[in-house]
Tab-separated table of C-alpha atoms in Angstrom:
chain	number	residue	atom	x	y	z
A	62	MET	CA	88.509	105.281	67.782
A	63	THR	CA	88.357	101.712	66.565
A	64	GLY	CA	85.414	100.122	65.011
A	65	ASP	CA	84.733	98.158	68.192
A	66	ALA	CA	84.786	101.220	70.380
A	67	ILE	CA	81.618	102.727	71.752
A	68	SER	CA	81.290	106.483	72.437
A	69	GLY	CA	81.033	107.417	76.048
A	70	VAL	CA	82.531	104.229	77.472
A	71	THR	CA	85.654	104.484	79.599
A	72	ILE	CA	88.053	101.797	78.219
A	73	SER	CA	89.632	101.054	81.705
A	74	ARG	CA	86.241	100.018	83.116
A	75	THR	CA	86.206	97.191	80.524
A	76	LEU	CA	89.643	95.844	81.235
A	77	ILE	CA	90.920	93.428	83.817
A	78	PRO	CA	92.741	95.675	86.377
A	79	ASN	CA	96.520	95.429	86.561
A	80	LEU	CA	98.094	94.094	89.757
A	81	SER	CA	100.625	96.310	91.682
A	82	PRO	CA	104.153	95.071	91.753
A	83	ASP	CA	104.022	94.417	95.458
A	84	TYR	CA	100.765	92.493	95.303
A	85	LEU	CA	100.649	89.490	97.604
A	86	SER	CA	99.639	86.502	95.484
A	87	ARG	CA	96.557	84.596	96.859
A	88	ARG	CA	96.401	81.786	94.316
A	89	TYR	CA	95.326	79.310	97.013
A	90	LEU	CA	91.966	81.033	97.122
A	91	PHE	CA	91.289	80.406	93.371
A	92	PRO	CA	89.208	77.176	94.014
A	93	LEU	CA	86.755	79.297	95.985
A	94	ILE	CA	86.073	81.272	92.821
A	95	ASP	CA	86.226	78.448	90.263
A	96	ASN	CA	82.857	77.146	89.224
A	97	GLU	CA	81.080	75.331	86.470
A	98	PRO	CA	80.420	77.064	83.098
A	99	SER	CA	76.880	77.913	84.183
A	100	GLY	CA	77.801	78.698	87.724
A	101	THR	CA	77.740	81.887	89.716
A	102	THR	CA	80.299	83.166	92.175
A	103	PHE	CA	79.662	86.082	94.517
A	104	VAL	CA	82.660	87.824	96.225
A	105	ILE	CA	81.045	89.928	98.948
A	106	ALA	CA	82.952	92.002	101.538
A	107	PRO	CA	83.286	95.633	102.776
A	108	GLY	CA	85.849	97.904	101.243
A	109	GLY	CA	89.522	97.118	101.865
A	110	TYR	CA	89.292	93.244	101.600
A	111	GLY	CA	91.041	93.046	98.237
A	112	LYS	CA	88.113	91.617	96.376
A	113	THR	CA	88.889	93.167	93.019
A	114	THR	CA	92.596	92.365	93.137
A	115	LEU	CA	91.957	88.751	94.082
A	116	VAL	CA	89.465	88.222	91.158
A	117	SER	CA	91.826	90.190	88.866
A	118	GLU	CA	94.676	87.773	89.621
A	119	TRP	CA	92.289	84.760	89.186
A	120	ALA	CA	90.992	86.161	85.942
A	121	GLN	CA	94.463	86.697	84.467
A	122	SER	CA	95.134	83.032	84.995
A	123	GLN	CA	92.122	81.761	83.146
A	124	LYS	CA	92.190	80.107	79.716
A	125	LYS	CA	88.567	81.024	78.999
A	126	SER	CA	87.796	84.498	77.616
A	127	VAL	CA	87.021	86.859	80.459
A	128	ILE	CA	84.654	89.694	80.035
A	129	TRP	CA	85.265	92.360	82.728
A	130	MET	CA	82.893	95.319	83.494
A	131	THR	CA	83.210	97.828	86.314
A	132	VAL	CA	80.020	99.832	87.144
A	133	ALA	CA	79.809	102.703	89.553
A	134	ASN	CA	77.342	105.215	91.074
A	135	GLY	CA	75.729	107.331	88.605
A	136	ASP	CA	75.807	104.725	85.723
A	137	THR	CA	72.376	104.424	84.126
A	138	THR	CA	71.039	101.151	82.677
A	139	ASN	CA	71.578	102.403	79.134
A	140	GLU	CA	75.193	103.298	79.966
A	141	MET	CA	75.740	99.915	81.509
A	142	SER	CA	74.352	98.286	78.282
A	143	LYS	CA	76.894	100.208	76.290
A	144	MET	CA	79.696	99.104	78.599
A	145	LEU	CA	78.539	95.507	78.370
A	146	ILE	CA	78.881	95.402	74.644
A	147	ALA	CA	82.184	97.344	74.758
A	148	ALA	CA	83.628	94.879	77.329
A	149	THR	CA	82.601	91.964	75.167
A	150	ARG	CA	84.097	93.383	72.048
A	151	ARG	CA	87.442	93.365	73.806
A	152	VAL	CA	87.439	89.624	73.835
A	153	VAL	CA	85.160	89.051	70.811
A	154	PRO	CA	86.031	91.625	68.116
A	155	GLY	CA	83.067	92.772	66.113
A	156	PHE	CA	80.581	91.413	68.562
A	157	ALA	CA	76.904	92.443	68.320
A	158	PRO	CA	76.918	94.715	65.208
A	159	TRP	CA	73.151	95.151	65.709
A	160	PHE	CA	73.795	97.200	68.852
A	161	GLU	CA	74.399	100.612	67.117
A	162	LYS	CA	72.105	99.854	64.160
A	163	GLU	CA	68.908	98.993	66.050
A	164	GLN	CA	68.813	101.641	68.840
A	165	PRO	CA	66.987	102.452	70.970
A	166	LEU	CA	67.037	99.048	72.852
A	167	ARG	CA	65.952	98.373	76.334
A	168	PRO	CA	68.647	97.110	78.548
A	169	THR	CA	66.965	93.815	79.259
A	170	GLU	CA	66.677	93.316	75.510
A	171	VAL	CA	70.437	94.125	74.982
A	172	VAL	CA	71.315	91.531	77.665
A	173	ARG	CA	68.986	88.956	76.195
A	174	ARG	CA	70.511	89.282	72.592
A	175	TRP	CA	74.007	89.566	74.229
A	176	GLY	CA	73.505	86.198	75.965
A	177	ASN	CA	72.002	84.553	72.766
A	178	ASP	CA	74.940	85.654	70.690
A	179	LEU	CA	77.449	84.341	73.287
A	180	MET	CA	75.575	81.058	73.445
A	181	GLN	CA	75.841	80.532	69.696
A	182	ARG	CA	79.559	80.945	69.721
A	183	GLY	CA	80.013	77.437	71.062
A	184	GLN	CA	82.607	78.225	73.766
A	185	ASP	CA	82.547	79.073	77.530
A	186	PHE	CA	83.001	82.608	78.861
A	187	ILE	CA	83.513	84.279	82.227
A	188	PHE	CA	81.760	87.430	82.896
A	189	VAL	CA	83.100	89.486	85.936
A	190	LEU	CA	80.865	92.344	87.140
A	191	ASP	CA	82.762	94.594	89.607
A	192	ASN	CA	79.917	96.499	91.162
A	193	LEU	CA	81.124	99.674	92.935
A	194	ARG	CA	77.624	101.089	93.294
A	195	SER	CA	76.167	101.874	96.692
A	196	ALA	CA	73.428	99.618	97.892
A	197	GLU	CA	70.165	100.724	96.148
A	198	ASP	CA	66.890	98.945	96.201
A	199	GLU	CA	66.179	99.497	92.549
A	200	ASP	CA	69.423	97.698	91.789
A	201	VAL	CA	67.934	94.483	93.021
A	202	ASP	CA	65.176	94.248	90.603
A	203	ILE	CA	67.531	95.203	87.720
A	204	ALA	CA	70.095	92.655	88.716
A	205	ILE	CA	67.401	89.859	88.881
A	206	GLN	CA	66.017	90.825	85.447
A	207	LEU	CA	69.473	90.827	83.884
A	208	SER	CA	70.770	87.607	85.477
A	209	GLN	CA	67.738	85.698	84.211
A	210	GLN	CA	69.040	86.446	80.733
A	211	PHE	CA	72.511	85.108	81.278
A	212	PRO	CA	73.511	82.214	78.942
A	213	SER	CA	74.380	78.828	80.305
A	214	ASN	CA	77.932	78.809	78.906
A	215	MET	CA	78.921	81.817	81.052
A	216	HIS	CA	80.457	81.623	84.610
A	217	PHE	CA	79.143	84.812	86.249
A	218	VAL	CA	81.420	86.391	88.950
A	219	ALA	CA	79.921	89.278	90.894
A	220	ILE	CA	82.028	91.550	93.127
A	221	ARG	CA	80.022	93.525	95.655
A	222	SER	CA	80.326	95.243	99.021
A	223	THR	CA	76.900	94.200	100.109
A	224	PRO	CA	74.755	91.050	99.438
A	225	ILE	CA	71.674	90.906	97.172
A	226	GLU	CA	70.056	87.872	98.823
A	227	ASP	CA	66.949	88.116	96.539
A	228	ILE	CA	69.157	87.298	93.589
A	229	TYR	CA	70.557	83.990	94.952
A	230	GLY	CA	67.508	81.939	93.989
A	231	VAL	CA	67.684	83.105	90.333
A	232	CYS	CA	71.486	82.427	90.168
A	233	SER	CA	71.180	79.060	91.767
A	234	SER	CA	68.588	78.000	89.117
A	235	ARG	CA	71.301	78.676	86.379
A	236	GLY	CA	73.870	76.305	88.052
A	237	PRO	CA	76.106	76.004	91.161
A	238	LEU	CA	76.191	78.977	93.461
A	239	LYS	CA	79.287	80.032	95.544
A	240	VAL	CA	79.450	82.919	97.970
A	241	ILE	CA	82.907	84.165	99.268
A	242	THR	CA	82.763	86.613	102.175
A	243	SER	CA	85.236	88.607	104.260
A	244	ASN	CA	85.967	85.675	106.528
A	245	GLU	CA	87.667	83.850	103.532
A	246	LEU	CA	89.363	87.082	102.336
A	247	ARG	CA	91.229	87.782	105.627
A	248	PHE	CA	94.900	87.502	105.573
A	249	THR	CA	96.278	84.429	107.460
A	250	ASP	CA	99.052	84.853	109.985
A	251	ASP	CA	101.486	83.426	107.369
A	252	GLU	CA	100.317	86.059	104.832
A	253	ILE	CA	100.644	88.891	107.420
A	254	ARG	CA	104.236	87.687	108.030
A	255	GLN	CA	104.949	87.515	104.226
A	256	TYR	CA	103.461	90.999	103.726
A	257	ALA	CA	105.766	92.332	106.351
A	258	VAL	CA	108.829	90.593	105.034
A	259	ASN	CA	108.034	91.907	101.527
A	260	SER	CA	107.884	95.381	103.086
A	261	ASN	CA	111.278	94.995	104.680
A	262	ILE	CA	109.749	94.993	108.354
A	263	GLU	CA	111.565	92.961	111.023
A	264	ILE	CA	109.142	90.563	112.515
A	265	ASN	CA	109.292	90.222	116.241
A	266	ASP	CA	106.582	89.597	118.885
A	267	GLU	CA	105.755	93.233	119.242
A	268	SER	CA	105.532	94.152	115.610
A	269	PHE	CA	103.543	90.961	114.777
A	270	GLU	CA	101.023	91.766	117.432
A	271	ILE	CA	100.559	95.176	116.073
A	272	LEU	CA	100.061	93.794	112.513
A	273	LYS	CA	97.607	91.102	113.915
A	274	SER	CA	95.478	93.874	115.488
A	275	GLY	CA	94.017	94.433	112.037
A	276	SER	CA	92.513	90.878	112.268
A	277	GLY	CA	93.548	90.014	108.759
A	278	TRP	CA	91.666	92.915	107.237
A	279	PRO	CA	93.971	93.601	104.210
A	280	ALA	CA	93.525	97.389	104.107
A	281	ALA	CA	94.191	97.706	107.800
A	282	THR	CA	97.189	95.451	107.563
A	283	GLY	CA	98.591	97.642	104.771
A	284	LEU	CA	98.112	100.806	106.975
A	285	LEU	CA	99.776	99.085	109.902
A	286	VAL	CA	102.665	98.032	107.774
A	287	ALA	CA	103.101	101.664	106.651
A	288	HIS	CA	103.060	102.687	110.275
A	289	LEU	CA	105.694	100.244	111.194
A	290	GLN	CA	107.856	101.330	108.235
A	291	SER	CA	107.757	104.903	109.517
A	292	ASN	CA	107.825	104.404	113.357
A	293	GLY	CA	109.166	100.808	114.014
A	294	SER	CA	107.474	98.453	116.423
A	295	LYS	CA	106.768	100.986	119.152
A	296	GLY	CA	103.892	100.510	121.490
A	297	GLU	CA	100.671	98.597	121.524
A	298	ILE	CA	97.679	99.129	119.205
A	299	GLU	CA	96.012	101.572	121.501
A	300	LYS	CA	99.035	103.740	121.294
A	301	VAL	CA	99.173	103.296	117.599
A	302	LEU	CA	95.626	104.391	117.177
A	303	ALA	CA	96.134	107.370	119.440
A	304	SER	CA	99.146	108.522	117.323
A	305	SER	CA	99.046	110.400	114.082
A	306	VAL	CA	98.039	107.324	111.862
A	307	GLU	CA	94.871	109.099	110.865
A	308	PRO	CA	94.125	106.874	107.801
A	309	LEU	CA	94.001	103.865	110.167
A	310	ARG	CA	91.514	105.396	112.537
A	311	ALA	CA	89.575	106.734	109.488
A	312	LEU	CA	89.351	103.193	108.253
A	313	VAL	CA	87.858	101.944	111.510
A	314	MET	CA	85.481	104.829	111.536
A	315	ILE	CA	84.137	103.865	108.113
A	316	VAL	CA	83.097	100.593	109.627
A	317	ILE	CA	81.675	102.130	112.847
A	318	ASN	CA	79.751	105.002	111.071
A	319	ALA	CA	77.994	102.583	108.861
A	320	LEU	CA	76.468	100.650	111.746
A	321	ASP	CA	72.832	100.692	112.812
A	322	GLN	CA	72.358	102.184	116.261
A	323	GLU	CA	71.378	98.891	117.773
A	324	ILE	CA	74.462	97.098	116.447
A	325	LEU	CA	76.635	100.153	117.474
A	326	GLU	CA	75.382	99.978	121.131
A	327	MET	CA	75.839	96.253	121.255
A	328	CYS	CA	79.396	96.344	119.988
A	329	GLU	CA	80.308	99.123	122.381
A	330	LYS	CA	79.184	97.154	125.417
A	331	LEU	CA	80.661	93.876	124.207
A	332	SER	CA	84.027	95.612	123.539
A	333	LEU	CA	84.736	95.417	127.302
A	334	LEU	CA	85.918	91.794	126.558
A	335	GLN	CA	88.533	91.056	123.959
A	336	VAL	CA	87.225	87.529	123.705
A	337	PHE	CA	83.685	86.696	124.767
A	338	THR	CA	81.215	83.768	124.801
A	339	LEU	CA	77.461	83.864	124.274
A	340	ASP	CA	77.060	83.489	128.082
A	341	ASP	CA	79.286	86.551	128.518
A	342	ALA	CA	77.173	88.489	125.970
A	343	LYS	CA	73.921	87.578	127.796
A	344	VAL	CA	75.324	89.092	131.001
A	345	ILE	CA	76.570	92.249	129.272
A	346	LEU	CA	73.580	92.886	127.053
A	347	GLY	CA	70.745	91.712	129.294
A	348	ASP	CA	67.376	92.190	127.593
A	349	SER	CA	68.948	93.469	124.456
A	350	TYR	CA	70.876	90.217	123.881
A	351	SER	CA	70.329	88.795	120.347
A	352	TYR	CA	72.065	85.757	119.054
A	353	GLU	CA	70.983	86.559	115.434
A	354	LEU	CA	72.564	90.069	115.717
A	355	ILE	CA	75.800	88.784	117.188
A	356	SER	CA	75.899	86.090	114.469
A	357	SER	CA	75.353	88.749	111.631
A	358	VAL	CA	78.169	90.850	112.916
A	359	ALA	CA	80.536	87.917	113.304
A	360	LEU	CA	79.736	86.736	109.716
A	361	LYS	CA	81.001	89.992	108.333
A	362	GLY	CA	84.027	89.790	110.544
A	363	GLU	CA	85.485	93.253	110.533
A	364	ILE	CA	84.376	93.924	114.097
A	365	PHE	CA	84.515	90.541	115.736
A	366	ALA	CA	84.595	87.034	114.299
A	367	SER	CA	83.966	83.492	115.513
A	368	LEU	CA	86.988	81.797	117.025
A	369	ARG	CA	88.431	78.970	114.859
A	370	GLU	CA	87.485	76.487	117.539
A	371	SER	CA	83.814	75.974	116.964
A	372	GLY	CA	81.526	77.049	119.856
A	373	MET	CA	84.398	78.740	121.798
A	374	GLY	CA	83.035	82.290	121.293
A	375	TYR	CA	84.092	85.462	119.441
A	376	SER	CA	87.237	87.545	119.293
A	377	PHE	CA	87.261	91.329	118.596
A	378	SER	CA	89.522	93.015	116.128
A	379	PRO	CA	91.891	94.792	118.552
A	380	MET	CA	92.007	97.702	116.196
A	381	VAL	CA	88.239	98.220	116.026
A	382	ARG	CA	87.836	97.238	119.707
A	383	GLN	CA	90.062	100.119	120.808
A	384	VAL	CA	87.698	102.742	119.223
A	385	PHE	CA	84.639	101.138	120.727
A	386	LEU	CA	86.386	101.084	124.187
A	387	GLU	CA	87.138	104.742	123.918
A	388	ARG	CA	83.391	105.375	123.204
A	389	VAL	CA	81.926	103.318	126.030
A	390	GLN	CA	84.461	104.575	128.548
A	391	LYS	CA	83.115	108.039	127.927
A	392	GLN	CA	79.866	106.715	129.269
A	393	SER	CA	81.310	106.228	132.741
A	394	ASP	CA	78.133	105.181	134.496
A	395	VAL	CA	77.307	102.590	131.777
A	396	ALA	CA	80.852	101.182	131.810
A	397	ARG	CA	80.899	100.985	135.595
A	398	GLU	CA	77.611	99.106	135.759
A	399	LEU	CA	78.740	96.648	133.065
A	400	HIS	CA	81.981	95.979	134.844
A	401	GLU	CA	80.089	95.303	138.045
A	402	ARG	CA	77.982	92.767	136.171
A	403	LEU	CA	81.062	91.059	134.897
A	404	ILE	CA	82.682	90.895	138.395
A	405	HIS	CA	79.772	88.708	139.631
A	406	HIS	CA	79.646	86.723	136.406
A	407	PHE	CA	83.206	85.698	136.521
A	408	GLU	CA	83.098	85.051	140.260
A	409	LYS	CA	80.254	82.516	139.642
A	410	GLN	CA	82.366	80.936	136.912
A	411	GLY	CA	85.254	80.589	139.286
A	412	ASN	CA	87.509	82.883	137.450
A	413	PRO	CA	88.828	85.253	140.027
A	414	SER	CA	91.447	86.676	137.759
A	415	ALA	CA	88.948	88.056	135.367
A	416	ALA	CA	86.750	89.192	138.206
A	417	ILE	CA	89.424	91.278	139.752
A	418	ASP	CA	90.297	92.850	136.467
A	419	HIS	CA	86.637	94.120	136.146
A	420	ALA	CA	86.628	95.184	139.857
A	421	PHE	CA	89.622	97.333	139.038
A	422	GLN	CA	87.937	98.911	135.939
A	423	ALA	CA	84.784	99.477	138.141
A	424	GLY	CA	86.817	101.130	140.917
A	425	ASN	CA	85.377	98.654	143.429
A	426	GLN	CA	88.094	98.685	146.134
A	427	GLU	CA	86.268	96.447	148.511
A	428	LYS	CA	85.903	93.785	145.963
A	429	ILE	CA	89.463	94.124	144.862
A	430	ALA	CA	90.674	93.448	148.384
A	431	GLU	CA	88.415	90.509	148.687
A	432	LEU	CA	89.362	88.841	145.426
A	433	PHE	CA	93.063	89.491	145.418
A	434	PRO	CA	94.495	86.708	147.620
A	435	THR	CA	92.588	84.040	145.590
A	436	ALA	CA	93.318	85.518	142.262
A	437	ALA	CA	97.079	85.917	143.053
A	438	ARG	CA	97.265	82.296	144.011
A	439	VAL	CA	95.697	81.370	140.750
A	440	LYS	CA	98.244	83.289	138.833
A	441	GLN	CA	101.053	81.727	140.773
A	442	ALA	CA	99.669	78.256	140.187
A	443	GLN	CA	99.430	78.963	136.461
A	444	GLY	CA	103.166	79.930	136.339
A	445	LYS	CA	102.299	83.561	135.675
A	446	GLY	CA	103.938	84.974	138.775
A	447	GLY	CA	105.426	87.698	136.529
A	448	GLU	CA	102.002	89.147	136.089
A	449	LEU	CA	101.780	89.707	139.858
A	450	LEU	CA	104.045	92.734	139.292
A	451	ARG	CA	101.311	94.329	137.252
A	452	TRP	CA	98.808	93.096	139.811
A	453	SER	CA	100.688	94.543	142.783
A	454	ILE	CA	98.793	97.820	142.403
A	455	PHE	CA	95.533	95.872	143.278
A	456	ALA	CA	96.976	94.912	146.605
A	457	SER	CA	97.244	98.569	147.506
A	458	TYR	CA	93.473	98.877	147.443
A	459	ALA	CA	93.271	96.719	150.650
A	460	PRO	CA	91.619	98.953	153.371
A	461	VAL	CA	94.451	98.177	155.872
A	462	ASP	CA	98.203	98.307	155.207
A	463	GLY	CA	97.492	98.651	151.401
A	464	GLU	CA	100.867	100.031	150.445
A	465	LEU	CA	102.744	97.411	152.511
A	466	LYS	CA	100.845	94.597	150.839
A	467	ARG	CA	101.697	96.150	147.425
A	468	SER	CA	105.318	96.196	148.245
A	469	THR	CA	105.072	92.605	149.554
A	470	VAL	CA	103.473	91.354	146.415
A	471	ALA	CA	106.133	93.143	144.186
């Protein structure tokens, strides 16, 4: 044990994590992390968004000294105090000789003296706190107390799965505040393609659609890549999820199982539409409609997210939507009633194509027969006559000569 080592501190938790050889560099995101010497940057997203690896790549590119500390469930405040000093000694040898000599010390006192000593060194530092702890109310008060002691020559970077909104005011009083969320951390289409190429996957329309079904969620994209490596681009995402790719379904269930009941029920109902507007949501949800609730889910982004064109609505992650659809379809009466609402909704909007799709889902044969001629003309006018082959089954629902009409359409 060296003179700078502290008993009971795991060395790996005071080091900047190494990047895997196949890591997809995301240097273009670095400006989102960069901040003033007294600034604070929060990187907040659920598991699987590559928060730690992104900040690790950024930290390794910095000229300033980077103090890295990873905390986890079970760490007491005294243990975190030890880790803080040990992590600092990795970049400032011999730092804080008083720590062992003057025990016991309260954690807030340790951080106060730690900050004062760093301030007196006359250089700028970066302190990265990778917080793997579960959300706990008492952590909020502790975090606020500690952040109040941070020196002005230290850029604080906090990696978390959940936000601590109460701390934003304290941090903004130190200097500029930045918050990076899952929306910024999603893989772009170009990154998805590059990931596939790096993994020796042939990119075609079918394989790319499967990879995009993860909606840029890095962990999901990785599992989909592994699926394609083993099985090739066979089938659509619902077939993939119904197959033996258990880790992929498990990843989706982690998200779904963490939802409040109100959000869960809302998402199940909205999943009847891949893309929906607020008007669509009002029809589906009725009295339970809440713009605030929809916005909060869209902000996190792993279930559905705002379309890039502002005000155009929201798009579900196909991967997550498939599981929601399975759940709502088991509630046949609920699903049928919602499809009936959407039939009338899309009729009023002058969208017979969407209306007939929901009539088919609702098993409303009379409405299918009524809508089919108009909807078919729309498809033909749009140059989508090929889709009429799929639609020919609708024609068979006509009460008279249904099979003949089906054959005629085909």
